[in-house]
CSV table of C-alpha atoms and ligand atoms in Angstrom, one decimal:
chain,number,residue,atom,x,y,z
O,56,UNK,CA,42.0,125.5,100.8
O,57,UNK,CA,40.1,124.6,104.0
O,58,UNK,CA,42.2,122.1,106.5
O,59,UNK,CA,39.9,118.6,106.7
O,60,UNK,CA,40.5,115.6,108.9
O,61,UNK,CA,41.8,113.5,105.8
O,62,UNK,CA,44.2,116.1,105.4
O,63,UNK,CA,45.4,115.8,108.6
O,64,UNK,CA,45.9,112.3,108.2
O,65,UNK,CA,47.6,112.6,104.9
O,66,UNK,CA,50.1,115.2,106.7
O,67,UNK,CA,51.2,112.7,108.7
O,68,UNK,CA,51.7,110.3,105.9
O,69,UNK,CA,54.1,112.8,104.8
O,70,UNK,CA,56.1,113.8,108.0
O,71,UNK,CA,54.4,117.3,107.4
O,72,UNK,CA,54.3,119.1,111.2
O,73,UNK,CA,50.8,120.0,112.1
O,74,UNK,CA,50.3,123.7,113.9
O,75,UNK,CA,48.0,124.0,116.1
O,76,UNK,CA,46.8,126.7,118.9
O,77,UNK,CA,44.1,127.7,121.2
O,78,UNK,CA,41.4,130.4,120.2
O,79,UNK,CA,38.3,132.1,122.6
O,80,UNK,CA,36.9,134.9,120.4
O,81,UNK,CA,36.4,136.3,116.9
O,82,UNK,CA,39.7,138.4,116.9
O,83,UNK,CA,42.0,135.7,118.2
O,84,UNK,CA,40.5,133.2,115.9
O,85,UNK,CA,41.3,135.4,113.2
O,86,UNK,CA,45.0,136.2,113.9
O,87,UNK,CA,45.8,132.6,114.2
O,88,UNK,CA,43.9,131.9,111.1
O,89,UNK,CA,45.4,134.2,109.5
O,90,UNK,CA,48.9,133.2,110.1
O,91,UNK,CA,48.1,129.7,108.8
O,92,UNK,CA,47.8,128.1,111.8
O,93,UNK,CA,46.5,123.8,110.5
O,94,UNK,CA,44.2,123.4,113.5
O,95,UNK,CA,41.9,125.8,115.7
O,96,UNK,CA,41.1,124.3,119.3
O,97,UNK,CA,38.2,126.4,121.0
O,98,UNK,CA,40.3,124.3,124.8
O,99,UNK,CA,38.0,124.2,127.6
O,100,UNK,CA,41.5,126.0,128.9
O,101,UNK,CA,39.6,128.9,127.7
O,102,UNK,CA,38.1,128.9,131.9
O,103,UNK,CA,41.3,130.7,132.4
O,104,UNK,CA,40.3,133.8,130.2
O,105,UNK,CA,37.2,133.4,132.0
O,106,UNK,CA,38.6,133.7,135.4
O,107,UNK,CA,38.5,130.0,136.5
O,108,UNK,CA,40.4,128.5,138.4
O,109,UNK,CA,39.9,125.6,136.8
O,110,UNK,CA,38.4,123.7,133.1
O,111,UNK,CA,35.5,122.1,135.6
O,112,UNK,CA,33.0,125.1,135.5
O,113,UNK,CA,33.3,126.0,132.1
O,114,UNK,CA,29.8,125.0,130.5
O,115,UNK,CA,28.4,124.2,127.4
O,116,UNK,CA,26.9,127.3,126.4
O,117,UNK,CA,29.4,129.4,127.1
O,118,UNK,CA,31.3,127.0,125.0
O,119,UNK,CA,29.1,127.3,122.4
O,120,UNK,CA,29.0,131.3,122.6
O,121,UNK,CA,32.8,131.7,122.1
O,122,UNK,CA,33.3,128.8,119.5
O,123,UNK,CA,30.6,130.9,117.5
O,124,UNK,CA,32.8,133.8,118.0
O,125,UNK,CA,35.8,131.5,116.4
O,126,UNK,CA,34.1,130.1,113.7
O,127,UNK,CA,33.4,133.7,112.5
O,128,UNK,CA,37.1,134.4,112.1
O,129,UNK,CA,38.2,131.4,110.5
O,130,UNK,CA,38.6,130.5,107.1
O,131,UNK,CA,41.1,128.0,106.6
O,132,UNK,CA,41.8,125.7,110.0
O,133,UNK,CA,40.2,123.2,110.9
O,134,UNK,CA,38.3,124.1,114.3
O,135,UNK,CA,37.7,121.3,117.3
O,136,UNK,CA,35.5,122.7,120.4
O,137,UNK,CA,36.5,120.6,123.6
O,138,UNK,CA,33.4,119.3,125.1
O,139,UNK,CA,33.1,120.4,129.1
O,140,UNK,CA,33.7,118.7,132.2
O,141,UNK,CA,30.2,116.4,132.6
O,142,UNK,CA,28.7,117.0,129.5
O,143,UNK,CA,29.8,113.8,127.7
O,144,UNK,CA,29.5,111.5,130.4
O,145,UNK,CA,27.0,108.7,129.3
O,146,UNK,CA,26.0,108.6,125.6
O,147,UNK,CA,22.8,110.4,125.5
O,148,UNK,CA,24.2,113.1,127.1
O,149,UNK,CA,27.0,113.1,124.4
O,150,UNK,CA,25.2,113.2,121.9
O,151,UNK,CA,23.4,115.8,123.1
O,152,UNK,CA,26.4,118.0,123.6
O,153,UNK,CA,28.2,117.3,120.4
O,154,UNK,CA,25.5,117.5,118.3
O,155,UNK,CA,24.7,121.0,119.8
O,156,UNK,CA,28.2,122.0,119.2
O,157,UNK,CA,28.0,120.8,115.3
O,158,UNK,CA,25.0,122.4,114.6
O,159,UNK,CA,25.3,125.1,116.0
O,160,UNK,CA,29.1,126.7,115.8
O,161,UNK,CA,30.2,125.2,112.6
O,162,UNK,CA,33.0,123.2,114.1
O,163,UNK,CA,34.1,120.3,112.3
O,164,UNK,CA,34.8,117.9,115.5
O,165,UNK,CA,34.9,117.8,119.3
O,166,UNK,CA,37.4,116.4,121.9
O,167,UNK,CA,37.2,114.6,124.6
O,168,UNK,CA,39.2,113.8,127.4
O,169,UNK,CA,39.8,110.2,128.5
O,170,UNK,CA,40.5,106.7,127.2
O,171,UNK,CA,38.6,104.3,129.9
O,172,UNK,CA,36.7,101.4,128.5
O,173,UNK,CA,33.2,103.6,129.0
O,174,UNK,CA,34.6,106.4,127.0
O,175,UNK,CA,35.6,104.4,124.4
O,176,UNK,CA,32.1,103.6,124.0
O,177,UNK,CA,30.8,106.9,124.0
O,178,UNK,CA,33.4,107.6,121.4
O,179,UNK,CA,32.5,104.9,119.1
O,180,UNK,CA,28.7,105.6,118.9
O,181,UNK,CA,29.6,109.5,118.2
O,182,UNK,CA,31.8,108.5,115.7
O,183,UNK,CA,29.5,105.9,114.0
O,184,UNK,CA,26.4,109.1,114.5
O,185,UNK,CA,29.0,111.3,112.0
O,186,UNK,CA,30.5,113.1,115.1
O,187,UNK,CA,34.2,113.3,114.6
O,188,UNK,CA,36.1,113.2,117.6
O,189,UNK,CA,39.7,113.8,118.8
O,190,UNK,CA,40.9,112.4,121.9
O,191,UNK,CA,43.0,113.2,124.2
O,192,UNK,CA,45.3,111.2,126.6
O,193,UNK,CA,48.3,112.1,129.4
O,194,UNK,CA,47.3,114.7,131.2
O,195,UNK,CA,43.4,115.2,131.9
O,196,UNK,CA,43.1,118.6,133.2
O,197,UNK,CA,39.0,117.6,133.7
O,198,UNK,CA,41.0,114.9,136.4
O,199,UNK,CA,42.2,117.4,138.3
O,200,UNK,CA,41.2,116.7,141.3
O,201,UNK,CA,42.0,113.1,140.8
O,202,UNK,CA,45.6,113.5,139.5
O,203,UNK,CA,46.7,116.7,139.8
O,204,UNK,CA,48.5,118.7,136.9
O,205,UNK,CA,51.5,116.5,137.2
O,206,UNK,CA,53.5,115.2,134.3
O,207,UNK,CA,52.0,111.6,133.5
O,208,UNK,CA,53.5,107.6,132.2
O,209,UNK,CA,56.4,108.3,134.4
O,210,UNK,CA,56.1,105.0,135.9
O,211,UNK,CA,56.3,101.5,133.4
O,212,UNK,CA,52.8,100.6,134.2
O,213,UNK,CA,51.3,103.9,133.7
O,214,UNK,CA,53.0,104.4,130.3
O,215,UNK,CA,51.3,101.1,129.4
O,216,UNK,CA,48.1,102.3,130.2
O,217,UNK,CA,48.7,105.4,128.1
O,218,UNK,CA,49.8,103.5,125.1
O,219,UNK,CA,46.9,101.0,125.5
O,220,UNK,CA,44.3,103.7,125.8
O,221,UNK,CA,45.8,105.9,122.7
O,222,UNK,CA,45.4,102.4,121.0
O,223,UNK,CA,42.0,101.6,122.2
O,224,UNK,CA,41.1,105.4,120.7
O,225,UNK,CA,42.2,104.8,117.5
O,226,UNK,CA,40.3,101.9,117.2
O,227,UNK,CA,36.7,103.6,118.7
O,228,UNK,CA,37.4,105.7,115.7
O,229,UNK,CA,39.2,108.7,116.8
O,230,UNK,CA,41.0,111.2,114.0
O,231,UNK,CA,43.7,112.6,116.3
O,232,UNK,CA,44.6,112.1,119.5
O,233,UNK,CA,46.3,115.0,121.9
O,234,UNK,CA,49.1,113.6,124.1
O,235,UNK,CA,49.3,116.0,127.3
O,236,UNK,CA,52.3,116.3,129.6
O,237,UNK,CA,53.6,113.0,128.7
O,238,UNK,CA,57.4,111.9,128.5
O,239,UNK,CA,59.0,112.5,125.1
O,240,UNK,CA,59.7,108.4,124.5
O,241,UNK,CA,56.6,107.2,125.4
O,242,UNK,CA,55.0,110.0,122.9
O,243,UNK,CA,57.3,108.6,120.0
O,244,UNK,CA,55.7,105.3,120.7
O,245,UNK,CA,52.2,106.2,120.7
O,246,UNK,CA,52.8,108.1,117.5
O,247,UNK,CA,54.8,105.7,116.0
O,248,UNK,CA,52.1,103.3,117.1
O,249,UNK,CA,49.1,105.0,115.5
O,250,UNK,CA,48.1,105.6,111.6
O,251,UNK,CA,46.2,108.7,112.9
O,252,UNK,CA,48.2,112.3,113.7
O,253,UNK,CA,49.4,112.8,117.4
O,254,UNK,CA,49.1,116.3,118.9
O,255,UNK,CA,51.6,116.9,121.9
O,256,UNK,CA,51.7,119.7,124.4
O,257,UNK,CA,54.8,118.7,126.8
O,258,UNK,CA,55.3,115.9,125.0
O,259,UNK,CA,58.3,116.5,123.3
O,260,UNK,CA,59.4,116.8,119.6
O,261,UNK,CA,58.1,113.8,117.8
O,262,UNK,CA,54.2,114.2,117.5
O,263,UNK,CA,52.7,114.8,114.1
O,264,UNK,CA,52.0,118.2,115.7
O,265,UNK,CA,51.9,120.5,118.7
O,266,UNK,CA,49.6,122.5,120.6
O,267,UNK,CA,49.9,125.8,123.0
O,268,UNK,CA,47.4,127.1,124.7
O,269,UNK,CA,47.1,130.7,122.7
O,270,UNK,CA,47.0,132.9,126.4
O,271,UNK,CA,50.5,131.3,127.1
O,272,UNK,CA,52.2,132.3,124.0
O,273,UNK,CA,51.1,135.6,123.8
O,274,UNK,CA,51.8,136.1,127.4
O,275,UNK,CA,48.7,136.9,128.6
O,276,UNK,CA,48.4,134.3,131.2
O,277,UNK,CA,49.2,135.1,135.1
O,278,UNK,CA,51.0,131.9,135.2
O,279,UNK,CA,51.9,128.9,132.3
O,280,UNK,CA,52.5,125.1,133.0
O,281,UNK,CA,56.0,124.0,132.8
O,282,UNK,CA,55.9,122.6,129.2
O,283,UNK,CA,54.7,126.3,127.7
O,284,UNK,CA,56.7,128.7,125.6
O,285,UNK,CA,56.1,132.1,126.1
O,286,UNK,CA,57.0,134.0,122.3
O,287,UNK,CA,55.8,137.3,123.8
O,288,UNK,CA,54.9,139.3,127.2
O,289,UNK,CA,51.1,141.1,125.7
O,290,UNK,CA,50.5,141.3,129.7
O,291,UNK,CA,53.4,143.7,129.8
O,292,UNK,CA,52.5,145.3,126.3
O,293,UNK,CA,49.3,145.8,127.4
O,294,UNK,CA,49.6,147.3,130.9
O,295,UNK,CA,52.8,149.5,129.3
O,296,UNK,CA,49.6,150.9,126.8
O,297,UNK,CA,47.0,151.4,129.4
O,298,UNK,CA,49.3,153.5,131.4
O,299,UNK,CA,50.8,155.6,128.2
O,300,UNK,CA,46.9,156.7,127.3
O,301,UNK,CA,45.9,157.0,130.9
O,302,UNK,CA,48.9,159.9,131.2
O,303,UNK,CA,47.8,161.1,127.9
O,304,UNK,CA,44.7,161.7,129.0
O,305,UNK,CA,45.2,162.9,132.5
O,306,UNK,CA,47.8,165.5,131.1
O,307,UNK,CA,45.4,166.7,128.8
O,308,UNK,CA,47.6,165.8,125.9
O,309,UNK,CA,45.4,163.3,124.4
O,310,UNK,CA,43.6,163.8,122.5
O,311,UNK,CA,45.5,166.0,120.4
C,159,KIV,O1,41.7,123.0,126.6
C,159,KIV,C1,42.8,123.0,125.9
C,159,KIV,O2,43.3,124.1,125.6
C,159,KIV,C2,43.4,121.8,125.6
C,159,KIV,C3,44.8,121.8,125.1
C,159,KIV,C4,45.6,121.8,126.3
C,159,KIV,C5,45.1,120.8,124.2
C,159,KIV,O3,42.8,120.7,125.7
C-alpha cells in the first residue's frame, strides 16, 4: 500500500519509527523504495551530486528533472521535493513553484525551509491551495551564509525560538516538520510538543523518524556532516571497480 500523509500521522500515534532517505535519480529512488524505505525526499542536498558547493544554486527545474526521475522508481513511499533556495520567497512565487512541482513530478508534498512569521504565511495559503507542505526547522542549510552549518538551540533563547517556530508550523498547517542539527532534548520537546511526526537528522533518537542524506550512507560523498552515518564506502567500491576493468581491459583480458 502506498505511504499517505495520514499514515504518517497515524504512525506516530502508534510510536511506529518513520524511515526516511534522500533520492536524485530513477535507480536510487528505486533501491530505497524497494527496501521499504516510509518516505522519499528528492533534498535540495542533491547540489552536492551535482557538484555544488552549496543547496543555493540548485534550481527549480533541475529540481523538477530529477524528482521526475524519482517518481518513476517509486511505488510505495511517500515522495517530498524540497523547494530551492528563492523560489518560495513571497506567495505568488510559491505557488508558482509548488504547483509546478505537483503537477508535474507526481510528488505528493514540498518542503520548505524556515519558520519566520512571513513563512508561515506562505505556508498557510499553500496549505489552504491543497499544497501539502513539510517544514523544516534547526539547521537551514538555504541560511548558510547567515548561520553557518553549525549545530543549532544551543543557547536557552535560541531553543525557544525553535520550539516556537515548530509550533507556529503546526499550526500554518504543516504535516511533518524536519528538525536539523538540533540538540537531542530540545527535539524530544518539539516532538513531544506536536500531534504531527517529527523527522530528525542530528537530532538524536526521539523523533517520530529520521533522515540521511542517501550520498552519505552509501558513501559516496567527499565529505559528511558530523551527525551522518556512513553504512558503506561505494566511493571505495566504485574506484576498486573502475580500476579492476580498466586492467582488464588494458591487459587484453577483458573481454573474454
Ligand atoms: O536537502 C535535504 O536533503 C534535506 C535533508 C537534510 C532533510 O533537507
Amino acid at each position: 500500500m502506498p505511504v499517505t500523509i495520514q499514515q504518517l500521522i497515524r504512525w506516530k500515534q502508534q510510536s511506529r519509527t518513520i524511515v526516511a532517505l534522500t533520492a536524485w535519480d530513477y535507480i536510487i529512488a528505486q533501491l530505497l523504495d524497494a527496501a521499504n524505505v516510509d518516505l522519499i525526499l528528492v533534498g535540495d542536498s542533491m547540489a552536492a551530486v551535482l557538484g555544488y558547493e552549496t543547496t543555493l544554486p540548485i534550481t527549480l527545474e533541475e529540481m523538477l528533472f530529477h524528482a521526475k526521475a524519482v517518481r518513476r522508481g517509486i511505488k510505495r513511499a511517500l515522495m517530498v521535493v524540497d523547494l530551492p533556495f528563492l523560489t518560495y520567497q513571497d506567495i505568488q512565487q510559491a505557488m508558482y513553484s509548488a504547483g509546478r512541482v505537483l503537477k508535474e513530478t507526481g510528488a505528493q508534498a514540498v518542503k520548505l525551509e524556515g519558520g519566520y512569521p512571513a513563512m508561515l504565511e506562505i505556508i498557510a495559503r499553500l496549505v489552504q491551495a491543497g499544497i501539502p507542505v513539510m517544514g523544516h526547522v534547526g539547521l537551514t542549510p538555504q541560511s548558510v551564509h547567515q548561520v553557518g552549518l553549525k549545530q543549532q538551540g544551543k543557547t536557552e533563547e535560541d531553543a525557544e525560538r525553535i520550539l516556537r517556530d515548530a509550533i507556529a508550523l503546526e499550526q500554518a498547517g504543516v504535516f511533518s516538520i524536519v528538525l536539523e542539527h538540533i540538540p537531542a532534548d530540545l527535539a524530544l520537546r518539539i516532538t513531544q510538543k506536536l500531534s504531527i511526526p517529527t523527522i530528525g537528522i542530528g537530532a538524536g533518537v526521539h523523533c517520530d523518524g529520521q533522515v540521511l542524506v542517501t550520498s552519505d550512507v552509501l558513501g559516496f560523498s567527499d565529505r559528511q556532516p558530523p551527525f551522518a552515518k556512513v553504512y558503506t564506502n561505494l566511493r571505495e567500491k566504485i574506484t576498486q571497480a573502475v580500476q579492476d576493468f580498466s586492467e582488464e581491459v588494458r591487459a587484453r583480458k577483458f573481454p573474454e
